[in-house]
mmCIF file with all atom_site columns, C-alpha atoms in Angstrom:
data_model
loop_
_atom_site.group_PDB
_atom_site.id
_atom_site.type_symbol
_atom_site.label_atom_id
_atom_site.label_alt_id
_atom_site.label_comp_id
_atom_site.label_asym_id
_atom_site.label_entity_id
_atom_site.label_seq_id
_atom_site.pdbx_PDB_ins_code
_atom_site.Cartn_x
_atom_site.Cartn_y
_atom_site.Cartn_z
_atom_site.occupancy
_atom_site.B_iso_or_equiv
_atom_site.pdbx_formal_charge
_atom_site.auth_seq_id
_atom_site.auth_comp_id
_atom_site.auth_asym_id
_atom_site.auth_atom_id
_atom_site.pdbx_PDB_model_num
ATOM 1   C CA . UNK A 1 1   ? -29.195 0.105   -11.246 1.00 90.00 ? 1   UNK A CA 1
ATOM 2   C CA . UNK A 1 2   ? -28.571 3.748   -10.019 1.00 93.00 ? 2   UNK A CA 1
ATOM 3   C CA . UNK A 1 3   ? -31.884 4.452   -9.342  1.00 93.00 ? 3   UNK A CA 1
ATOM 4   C CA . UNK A 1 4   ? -31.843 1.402   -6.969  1.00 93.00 ? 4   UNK A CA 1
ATOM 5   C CA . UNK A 1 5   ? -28.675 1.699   -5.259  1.00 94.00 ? 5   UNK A CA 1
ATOM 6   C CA . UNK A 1 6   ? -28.648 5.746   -5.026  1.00 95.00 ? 6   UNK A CA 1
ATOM 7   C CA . UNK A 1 7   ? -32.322 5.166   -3.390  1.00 94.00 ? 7   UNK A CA 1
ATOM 8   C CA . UNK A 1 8   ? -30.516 3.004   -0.489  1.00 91.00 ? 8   UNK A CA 1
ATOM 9   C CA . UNK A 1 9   ? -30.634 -0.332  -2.228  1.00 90.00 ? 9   UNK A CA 1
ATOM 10  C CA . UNK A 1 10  ? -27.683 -2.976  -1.254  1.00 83.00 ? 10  UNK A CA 1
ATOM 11  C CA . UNK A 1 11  ? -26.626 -4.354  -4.417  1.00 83.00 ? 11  UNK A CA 1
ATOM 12  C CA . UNK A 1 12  ? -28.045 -4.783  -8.134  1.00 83.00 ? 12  UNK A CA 1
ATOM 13  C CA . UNK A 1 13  ? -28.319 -7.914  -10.211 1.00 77.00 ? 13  UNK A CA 1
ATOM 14  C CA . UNK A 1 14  ? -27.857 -7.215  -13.956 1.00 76.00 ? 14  UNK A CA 1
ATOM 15  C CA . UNK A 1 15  ? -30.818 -9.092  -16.112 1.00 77.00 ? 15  UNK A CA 1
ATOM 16  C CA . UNK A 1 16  ? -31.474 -10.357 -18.493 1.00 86.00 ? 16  UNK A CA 1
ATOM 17  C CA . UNK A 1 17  ? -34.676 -12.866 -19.758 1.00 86.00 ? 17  UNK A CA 1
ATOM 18  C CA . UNK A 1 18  ? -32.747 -16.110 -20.381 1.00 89.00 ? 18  UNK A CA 1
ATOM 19  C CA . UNK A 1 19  ? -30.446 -15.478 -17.658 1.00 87.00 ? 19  UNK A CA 1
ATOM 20  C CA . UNK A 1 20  ? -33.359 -15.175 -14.827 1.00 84.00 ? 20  UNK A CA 1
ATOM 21  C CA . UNK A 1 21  ? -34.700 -18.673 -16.106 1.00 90.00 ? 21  UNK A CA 1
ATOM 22  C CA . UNK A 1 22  ? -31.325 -20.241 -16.969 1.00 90.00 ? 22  UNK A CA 1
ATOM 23  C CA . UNK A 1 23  ? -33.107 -21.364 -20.133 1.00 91.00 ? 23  UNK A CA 1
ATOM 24  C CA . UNK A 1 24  ? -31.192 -24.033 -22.259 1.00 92.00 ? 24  UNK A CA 1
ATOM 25  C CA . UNK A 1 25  ? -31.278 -26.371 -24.669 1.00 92.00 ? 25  UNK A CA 1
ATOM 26  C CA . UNK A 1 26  ? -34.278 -28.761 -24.274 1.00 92.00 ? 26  UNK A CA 1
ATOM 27  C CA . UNK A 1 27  ? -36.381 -26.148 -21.427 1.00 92.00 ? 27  UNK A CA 1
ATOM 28  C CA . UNK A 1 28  ? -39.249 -24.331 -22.297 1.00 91.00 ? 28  UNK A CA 1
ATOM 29  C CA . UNK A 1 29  ? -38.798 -20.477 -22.368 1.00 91.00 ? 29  UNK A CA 1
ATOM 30  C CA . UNK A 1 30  ? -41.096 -18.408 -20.289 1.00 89.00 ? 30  UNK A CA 1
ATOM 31  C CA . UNK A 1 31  ? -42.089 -14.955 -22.065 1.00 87.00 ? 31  UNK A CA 1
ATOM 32  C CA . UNK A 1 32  ? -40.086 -13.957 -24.892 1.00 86.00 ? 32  UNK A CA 1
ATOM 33  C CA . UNK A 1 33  ? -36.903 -15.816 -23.983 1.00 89.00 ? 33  UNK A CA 1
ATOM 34  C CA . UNK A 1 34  ? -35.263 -16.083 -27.570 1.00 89.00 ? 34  UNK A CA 1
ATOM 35  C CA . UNK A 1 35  ? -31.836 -17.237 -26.609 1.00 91.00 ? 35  UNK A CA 1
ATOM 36  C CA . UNK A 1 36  ? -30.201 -19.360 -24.205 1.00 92.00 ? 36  UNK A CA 1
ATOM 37  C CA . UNK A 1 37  ? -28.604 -17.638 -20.876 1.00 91.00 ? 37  UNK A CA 1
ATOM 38  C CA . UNK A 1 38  ? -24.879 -18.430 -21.821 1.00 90.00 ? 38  UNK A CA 1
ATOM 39  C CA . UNK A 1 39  ? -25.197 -16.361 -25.316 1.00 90.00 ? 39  UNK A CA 1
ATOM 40  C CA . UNK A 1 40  ? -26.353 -13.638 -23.590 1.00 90.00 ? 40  UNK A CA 1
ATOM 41  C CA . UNK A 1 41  ? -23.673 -13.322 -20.675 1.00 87.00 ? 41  UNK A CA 1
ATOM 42  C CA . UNK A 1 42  ? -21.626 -10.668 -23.067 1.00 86.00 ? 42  UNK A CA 1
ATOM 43  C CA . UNK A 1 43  ? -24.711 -8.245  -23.904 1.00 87.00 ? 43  UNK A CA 1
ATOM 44  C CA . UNK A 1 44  ? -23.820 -4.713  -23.169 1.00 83.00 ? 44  UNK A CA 1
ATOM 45  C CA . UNK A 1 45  ? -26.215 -4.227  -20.202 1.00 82.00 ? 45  UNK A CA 1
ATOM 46  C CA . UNK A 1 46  ? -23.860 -6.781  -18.549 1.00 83.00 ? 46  UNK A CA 1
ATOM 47  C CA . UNK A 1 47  ? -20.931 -5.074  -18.551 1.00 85.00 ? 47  UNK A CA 1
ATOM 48  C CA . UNK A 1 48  ? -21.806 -1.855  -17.529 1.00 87.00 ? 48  UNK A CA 1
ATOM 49  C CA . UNK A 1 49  ? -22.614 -3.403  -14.543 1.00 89.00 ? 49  UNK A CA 1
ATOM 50  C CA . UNK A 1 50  ? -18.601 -3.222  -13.820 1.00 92.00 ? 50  UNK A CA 1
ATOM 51  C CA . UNK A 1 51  ? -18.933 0.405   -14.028 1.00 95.00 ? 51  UNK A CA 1
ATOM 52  C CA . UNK A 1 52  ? -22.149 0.827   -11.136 1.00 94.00 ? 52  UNK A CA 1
ATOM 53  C CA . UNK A 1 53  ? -19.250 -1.369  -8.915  1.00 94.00 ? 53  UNK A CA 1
ATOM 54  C CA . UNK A 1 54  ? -16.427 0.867   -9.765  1.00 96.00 ? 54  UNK A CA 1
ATOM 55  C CA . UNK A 1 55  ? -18.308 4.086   -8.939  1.00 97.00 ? 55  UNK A CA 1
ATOM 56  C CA . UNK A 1 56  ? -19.769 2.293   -5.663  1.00 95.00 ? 56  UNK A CA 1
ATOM 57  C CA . UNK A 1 57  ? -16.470 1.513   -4.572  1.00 95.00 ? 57  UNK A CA 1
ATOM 58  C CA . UNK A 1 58  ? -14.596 5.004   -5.515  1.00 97.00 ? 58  UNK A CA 1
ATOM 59  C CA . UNK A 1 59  ? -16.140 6.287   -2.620  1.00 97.00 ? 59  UNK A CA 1
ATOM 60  C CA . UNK A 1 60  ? -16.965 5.107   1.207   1.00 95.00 ? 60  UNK A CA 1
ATOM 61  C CA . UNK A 1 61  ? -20.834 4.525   0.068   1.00 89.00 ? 61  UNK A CA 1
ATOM 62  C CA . UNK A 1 62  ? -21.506 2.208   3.211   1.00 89.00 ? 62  UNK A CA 1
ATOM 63  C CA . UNK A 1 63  ? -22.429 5.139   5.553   1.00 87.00 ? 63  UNK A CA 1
ATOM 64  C CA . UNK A 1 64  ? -24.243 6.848   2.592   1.00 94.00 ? 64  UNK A CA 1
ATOM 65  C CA . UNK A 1 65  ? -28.027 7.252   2.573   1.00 96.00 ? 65  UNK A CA 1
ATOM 66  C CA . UNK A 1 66  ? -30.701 8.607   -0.430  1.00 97.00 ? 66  UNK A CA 1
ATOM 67  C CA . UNK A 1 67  ? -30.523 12.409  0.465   1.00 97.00 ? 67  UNK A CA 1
ATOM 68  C CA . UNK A 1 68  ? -33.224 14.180  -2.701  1.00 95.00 ? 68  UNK A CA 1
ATOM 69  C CA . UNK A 1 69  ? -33.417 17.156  -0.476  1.00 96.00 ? 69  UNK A CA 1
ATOM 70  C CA . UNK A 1 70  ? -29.359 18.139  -2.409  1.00 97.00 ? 70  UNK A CA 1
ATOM 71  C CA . UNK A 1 71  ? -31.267 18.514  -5.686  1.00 98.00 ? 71  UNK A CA 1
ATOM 72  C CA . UNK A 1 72  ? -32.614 21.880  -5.188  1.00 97.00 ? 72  UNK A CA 1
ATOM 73  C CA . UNK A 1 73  ? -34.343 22.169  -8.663  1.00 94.00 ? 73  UNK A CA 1
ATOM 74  C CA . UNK A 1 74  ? -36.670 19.896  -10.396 1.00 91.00 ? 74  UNK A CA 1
ATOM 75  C CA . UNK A 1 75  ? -36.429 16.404  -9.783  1.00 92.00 ? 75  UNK A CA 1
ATOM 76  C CA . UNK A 1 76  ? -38.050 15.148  -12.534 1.00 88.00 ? 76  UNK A CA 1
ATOM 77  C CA . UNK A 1 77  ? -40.811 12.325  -12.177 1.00 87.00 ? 77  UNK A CA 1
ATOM 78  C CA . UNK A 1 78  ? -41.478 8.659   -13.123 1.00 83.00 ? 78  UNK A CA 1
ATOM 79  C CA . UNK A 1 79  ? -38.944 7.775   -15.608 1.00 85.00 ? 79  UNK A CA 1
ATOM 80  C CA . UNK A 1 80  ? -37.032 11.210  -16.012 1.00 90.00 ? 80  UNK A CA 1
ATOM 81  C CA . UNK A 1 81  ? -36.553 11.566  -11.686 1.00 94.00 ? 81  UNK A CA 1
ATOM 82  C CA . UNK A 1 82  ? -33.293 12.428  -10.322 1.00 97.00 ? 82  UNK A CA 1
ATOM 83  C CA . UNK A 1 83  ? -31.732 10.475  -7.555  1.00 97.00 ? 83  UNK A CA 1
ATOM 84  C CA . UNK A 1 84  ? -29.528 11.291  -4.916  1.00 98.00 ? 84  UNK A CA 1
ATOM 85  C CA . UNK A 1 85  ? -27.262 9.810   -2.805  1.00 98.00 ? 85  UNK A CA 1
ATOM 86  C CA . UNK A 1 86  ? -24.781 11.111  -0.264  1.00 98.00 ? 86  UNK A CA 1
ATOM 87  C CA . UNK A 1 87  ? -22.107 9.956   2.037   1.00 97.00 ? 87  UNK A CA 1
ATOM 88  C CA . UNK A 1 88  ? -20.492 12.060  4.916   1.00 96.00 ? 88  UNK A CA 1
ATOM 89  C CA . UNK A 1 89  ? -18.197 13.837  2.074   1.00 97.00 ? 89  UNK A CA 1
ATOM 90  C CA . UNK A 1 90  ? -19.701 13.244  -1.601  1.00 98.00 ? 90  UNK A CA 1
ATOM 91  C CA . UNK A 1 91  ? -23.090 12.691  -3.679  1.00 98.00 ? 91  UNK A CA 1
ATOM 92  C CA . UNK A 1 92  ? -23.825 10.776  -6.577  1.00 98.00 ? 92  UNK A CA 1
ATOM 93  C CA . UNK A 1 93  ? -26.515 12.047  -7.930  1.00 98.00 ? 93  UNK A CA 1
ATOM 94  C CA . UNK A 1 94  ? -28.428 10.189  -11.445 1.00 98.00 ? 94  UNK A CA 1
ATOM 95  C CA . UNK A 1 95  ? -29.883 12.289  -14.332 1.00 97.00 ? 95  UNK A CA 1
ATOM 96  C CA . UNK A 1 96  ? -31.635 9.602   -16.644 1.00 95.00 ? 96  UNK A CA 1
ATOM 97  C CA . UNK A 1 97  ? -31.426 12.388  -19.418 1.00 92.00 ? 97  UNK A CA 1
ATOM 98  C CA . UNK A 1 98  ? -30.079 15.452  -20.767 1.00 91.00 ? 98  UNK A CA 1
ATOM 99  C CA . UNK A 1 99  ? -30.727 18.793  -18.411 1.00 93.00 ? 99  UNK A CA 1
ATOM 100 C CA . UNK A 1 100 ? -29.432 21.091  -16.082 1.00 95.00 ? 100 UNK A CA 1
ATOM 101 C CA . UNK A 1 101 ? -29.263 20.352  -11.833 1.00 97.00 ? 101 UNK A CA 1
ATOM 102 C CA . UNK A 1 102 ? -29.226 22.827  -8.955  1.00 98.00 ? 102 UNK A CA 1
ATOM 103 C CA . UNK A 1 103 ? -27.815 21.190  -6.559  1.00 98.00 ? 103 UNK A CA 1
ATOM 104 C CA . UNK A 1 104 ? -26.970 22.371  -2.317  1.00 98.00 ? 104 UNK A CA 1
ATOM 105 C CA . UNK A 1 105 ? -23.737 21.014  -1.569  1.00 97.00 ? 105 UNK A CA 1
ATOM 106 C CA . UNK A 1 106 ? -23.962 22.245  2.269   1.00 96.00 ? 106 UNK A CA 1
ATOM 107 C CA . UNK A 1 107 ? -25.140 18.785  3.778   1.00 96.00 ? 107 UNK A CA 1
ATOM 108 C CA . UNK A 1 108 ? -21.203 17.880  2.766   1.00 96.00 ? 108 UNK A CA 1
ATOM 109 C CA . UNK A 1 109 ? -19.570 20.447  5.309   1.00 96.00 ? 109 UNK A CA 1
ATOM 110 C CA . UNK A 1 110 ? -17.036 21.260  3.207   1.00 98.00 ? 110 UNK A CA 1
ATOM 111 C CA . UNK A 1 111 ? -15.769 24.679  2.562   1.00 98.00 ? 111 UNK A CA 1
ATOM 112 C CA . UNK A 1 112 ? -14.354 23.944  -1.023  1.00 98.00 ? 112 UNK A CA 1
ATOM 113 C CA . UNK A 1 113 ? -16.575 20.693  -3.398  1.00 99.00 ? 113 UNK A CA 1
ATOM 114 C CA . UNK A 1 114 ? -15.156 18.942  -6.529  1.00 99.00 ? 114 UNK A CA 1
ATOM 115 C CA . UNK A 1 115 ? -17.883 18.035  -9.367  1.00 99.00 ? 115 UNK A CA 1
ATOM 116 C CA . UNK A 1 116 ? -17.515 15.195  -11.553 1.00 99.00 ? 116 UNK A CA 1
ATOM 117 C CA . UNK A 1 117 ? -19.825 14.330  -14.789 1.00 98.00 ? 117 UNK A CA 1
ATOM 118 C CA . UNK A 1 118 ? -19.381 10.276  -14.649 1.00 98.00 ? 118 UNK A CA 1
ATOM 119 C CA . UNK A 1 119 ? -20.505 8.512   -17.632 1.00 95.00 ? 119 UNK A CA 1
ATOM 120 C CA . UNK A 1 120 ? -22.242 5.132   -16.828 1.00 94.00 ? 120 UNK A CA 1
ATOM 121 C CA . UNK A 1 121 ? -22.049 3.954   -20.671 1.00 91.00 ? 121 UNK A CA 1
ATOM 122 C CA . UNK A 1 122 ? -18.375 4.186   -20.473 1.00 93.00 ? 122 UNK A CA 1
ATOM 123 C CA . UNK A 1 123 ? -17.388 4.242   -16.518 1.00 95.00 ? 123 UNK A CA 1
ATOM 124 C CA . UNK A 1 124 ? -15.457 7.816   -17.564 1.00 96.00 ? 124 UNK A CA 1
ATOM 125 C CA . UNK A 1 125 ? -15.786 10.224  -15.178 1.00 97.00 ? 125 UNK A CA 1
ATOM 126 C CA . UNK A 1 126 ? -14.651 13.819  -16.522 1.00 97.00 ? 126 UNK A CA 1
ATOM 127 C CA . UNK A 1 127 ? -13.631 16.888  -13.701 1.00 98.00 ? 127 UNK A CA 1
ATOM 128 C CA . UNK A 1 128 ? -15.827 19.562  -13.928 1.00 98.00 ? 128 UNK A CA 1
ATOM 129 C CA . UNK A 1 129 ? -14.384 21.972  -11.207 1.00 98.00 ? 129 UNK A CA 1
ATOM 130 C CA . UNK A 1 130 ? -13.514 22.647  -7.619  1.00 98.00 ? 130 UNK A CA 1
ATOM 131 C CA . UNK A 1 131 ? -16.453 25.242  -6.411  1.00 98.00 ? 131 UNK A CA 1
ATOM 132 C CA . UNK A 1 132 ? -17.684 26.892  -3.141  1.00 98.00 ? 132 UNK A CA 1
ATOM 133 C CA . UNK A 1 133 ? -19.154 24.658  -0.607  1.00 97.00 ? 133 UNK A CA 1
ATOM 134 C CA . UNK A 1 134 ? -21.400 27.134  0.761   1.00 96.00 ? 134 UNK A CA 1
ATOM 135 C CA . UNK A 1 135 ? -23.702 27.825  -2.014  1.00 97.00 ? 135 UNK A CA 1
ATOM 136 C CA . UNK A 1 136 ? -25.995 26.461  -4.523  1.00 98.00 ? 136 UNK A CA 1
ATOM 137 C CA . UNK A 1 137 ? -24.179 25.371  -7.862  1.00 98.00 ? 137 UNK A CA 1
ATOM 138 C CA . UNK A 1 138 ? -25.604 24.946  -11.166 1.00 98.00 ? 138 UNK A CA 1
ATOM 139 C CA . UNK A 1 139 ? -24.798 21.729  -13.256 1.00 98.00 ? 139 UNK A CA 1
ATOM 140 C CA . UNK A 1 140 ? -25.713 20.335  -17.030 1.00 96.00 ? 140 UNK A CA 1
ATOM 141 C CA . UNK A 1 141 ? -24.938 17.825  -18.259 1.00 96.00 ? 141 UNK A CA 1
ATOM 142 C CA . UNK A 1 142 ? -22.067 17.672  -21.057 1.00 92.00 ? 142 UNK A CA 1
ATOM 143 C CA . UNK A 1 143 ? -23.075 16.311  -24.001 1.00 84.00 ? 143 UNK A CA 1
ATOM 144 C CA . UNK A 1 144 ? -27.068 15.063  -24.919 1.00 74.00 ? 144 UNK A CA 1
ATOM 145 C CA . UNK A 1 145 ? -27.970 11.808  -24.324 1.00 77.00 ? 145 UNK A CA 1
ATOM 146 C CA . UNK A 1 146 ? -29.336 9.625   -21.667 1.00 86.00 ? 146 UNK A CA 1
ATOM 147 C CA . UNK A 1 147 ? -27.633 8.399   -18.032 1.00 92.00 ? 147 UNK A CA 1
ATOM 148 C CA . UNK A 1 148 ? -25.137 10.549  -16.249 1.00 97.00 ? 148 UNK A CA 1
ATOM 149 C CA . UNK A 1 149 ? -24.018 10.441  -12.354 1.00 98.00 ? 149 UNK A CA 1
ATOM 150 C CA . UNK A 1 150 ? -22.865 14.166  -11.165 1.00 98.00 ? 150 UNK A CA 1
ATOM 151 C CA . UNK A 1 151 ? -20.322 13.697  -8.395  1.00 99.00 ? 151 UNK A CA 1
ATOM 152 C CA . UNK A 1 152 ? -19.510 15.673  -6.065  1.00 99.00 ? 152 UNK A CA 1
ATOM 153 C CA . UNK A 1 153 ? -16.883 15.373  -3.732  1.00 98.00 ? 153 UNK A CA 1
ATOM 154 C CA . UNK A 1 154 ? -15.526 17.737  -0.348  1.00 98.00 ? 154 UNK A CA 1
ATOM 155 C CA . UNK A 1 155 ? -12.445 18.772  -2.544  1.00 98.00 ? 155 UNK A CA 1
ATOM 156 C CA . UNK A 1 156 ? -10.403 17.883  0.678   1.00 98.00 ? 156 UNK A CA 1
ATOM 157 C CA . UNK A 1 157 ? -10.827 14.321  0.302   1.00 97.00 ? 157 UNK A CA 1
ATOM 158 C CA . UNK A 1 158 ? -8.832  14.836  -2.550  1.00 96.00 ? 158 UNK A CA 1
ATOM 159 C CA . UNK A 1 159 ? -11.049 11.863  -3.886  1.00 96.00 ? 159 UNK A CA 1
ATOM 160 C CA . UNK A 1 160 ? -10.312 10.670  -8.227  1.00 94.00 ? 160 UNK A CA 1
ATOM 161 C CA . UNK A 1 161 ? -11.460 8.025   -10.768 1.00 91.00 ? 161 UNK A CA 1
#
């Protein structure tokens, strides 16, 4: 979902298998289907999709656009690339795994940025600072393991979670 929606998509559909085929009692599953769509409504993949929405909507996204050229290091490739996004004052940027981002805050014009680590697994997003504006900042991520979203905000927003 952040890969799509970061890269300028308009929404995300969570799926899942029997869900996409509505497959019930008495239909014939296509694939692997091994249970029927309304046992599967409560898998875990389906409600972290209330945490993509609550991060969409912390910020005014509609005006955003995919902006890579923030990420001033690496940016990975196939299934470890990062992803930006930015709006007129903050990025989301997704880090499918475990490392450290340079990142240019300048496209957000603002003298003084905020930096957020938000958690998609848990929809927590944890303050990392207020920093410089001007410069190039260096982030990691806190603690190993896969999906994180670095915000960062113009601190004058006075933006929170």
């Amino acid at each position: 979902a952040y890969w799509a929606l970061f890269a300028g998509a308009h929404g995300h559909t969570y799926g899942c298998h029997p869900v996409w085929q509505m497959l019930g009692e008495g239909r014939t599953p296509v694939g692997n289907a091994r249970n029927y769509w309304h046992r599967v409504l409560d898998l875990p993949g389906a409600w972290d999709m209330i945490h993509v929405r609550n991060l969409m909507e912390s910020r005014p996204r509609i005006t955003g656009a995919p902006d890579p050229a923030m990420i001033v290091s690496d940016r990975g490739n196939e299934v470890n690339h990062l992803q930006a996004f930015r709006g007129e004052d903050f990025a989301f940027i997704y880090l499918p795994s475990n490392r450290s981002i340079t990142v240019d805050p300048v496209p957000l014009k603002a003298e003084r940025i905020r930096a957020w680590w938000f958690n998609p697994r848990t929809g927590v997003a944890e303050k990392i600072g207020d920093f410089n504006g001007t410069s190039p900042h260096i982030f990691r991520t806190p603690v190993a393991g896969v999906d994180w979203v670095l915000v960062i905000d113009n601190a004058a927003m006075d933006y929170h979670f």
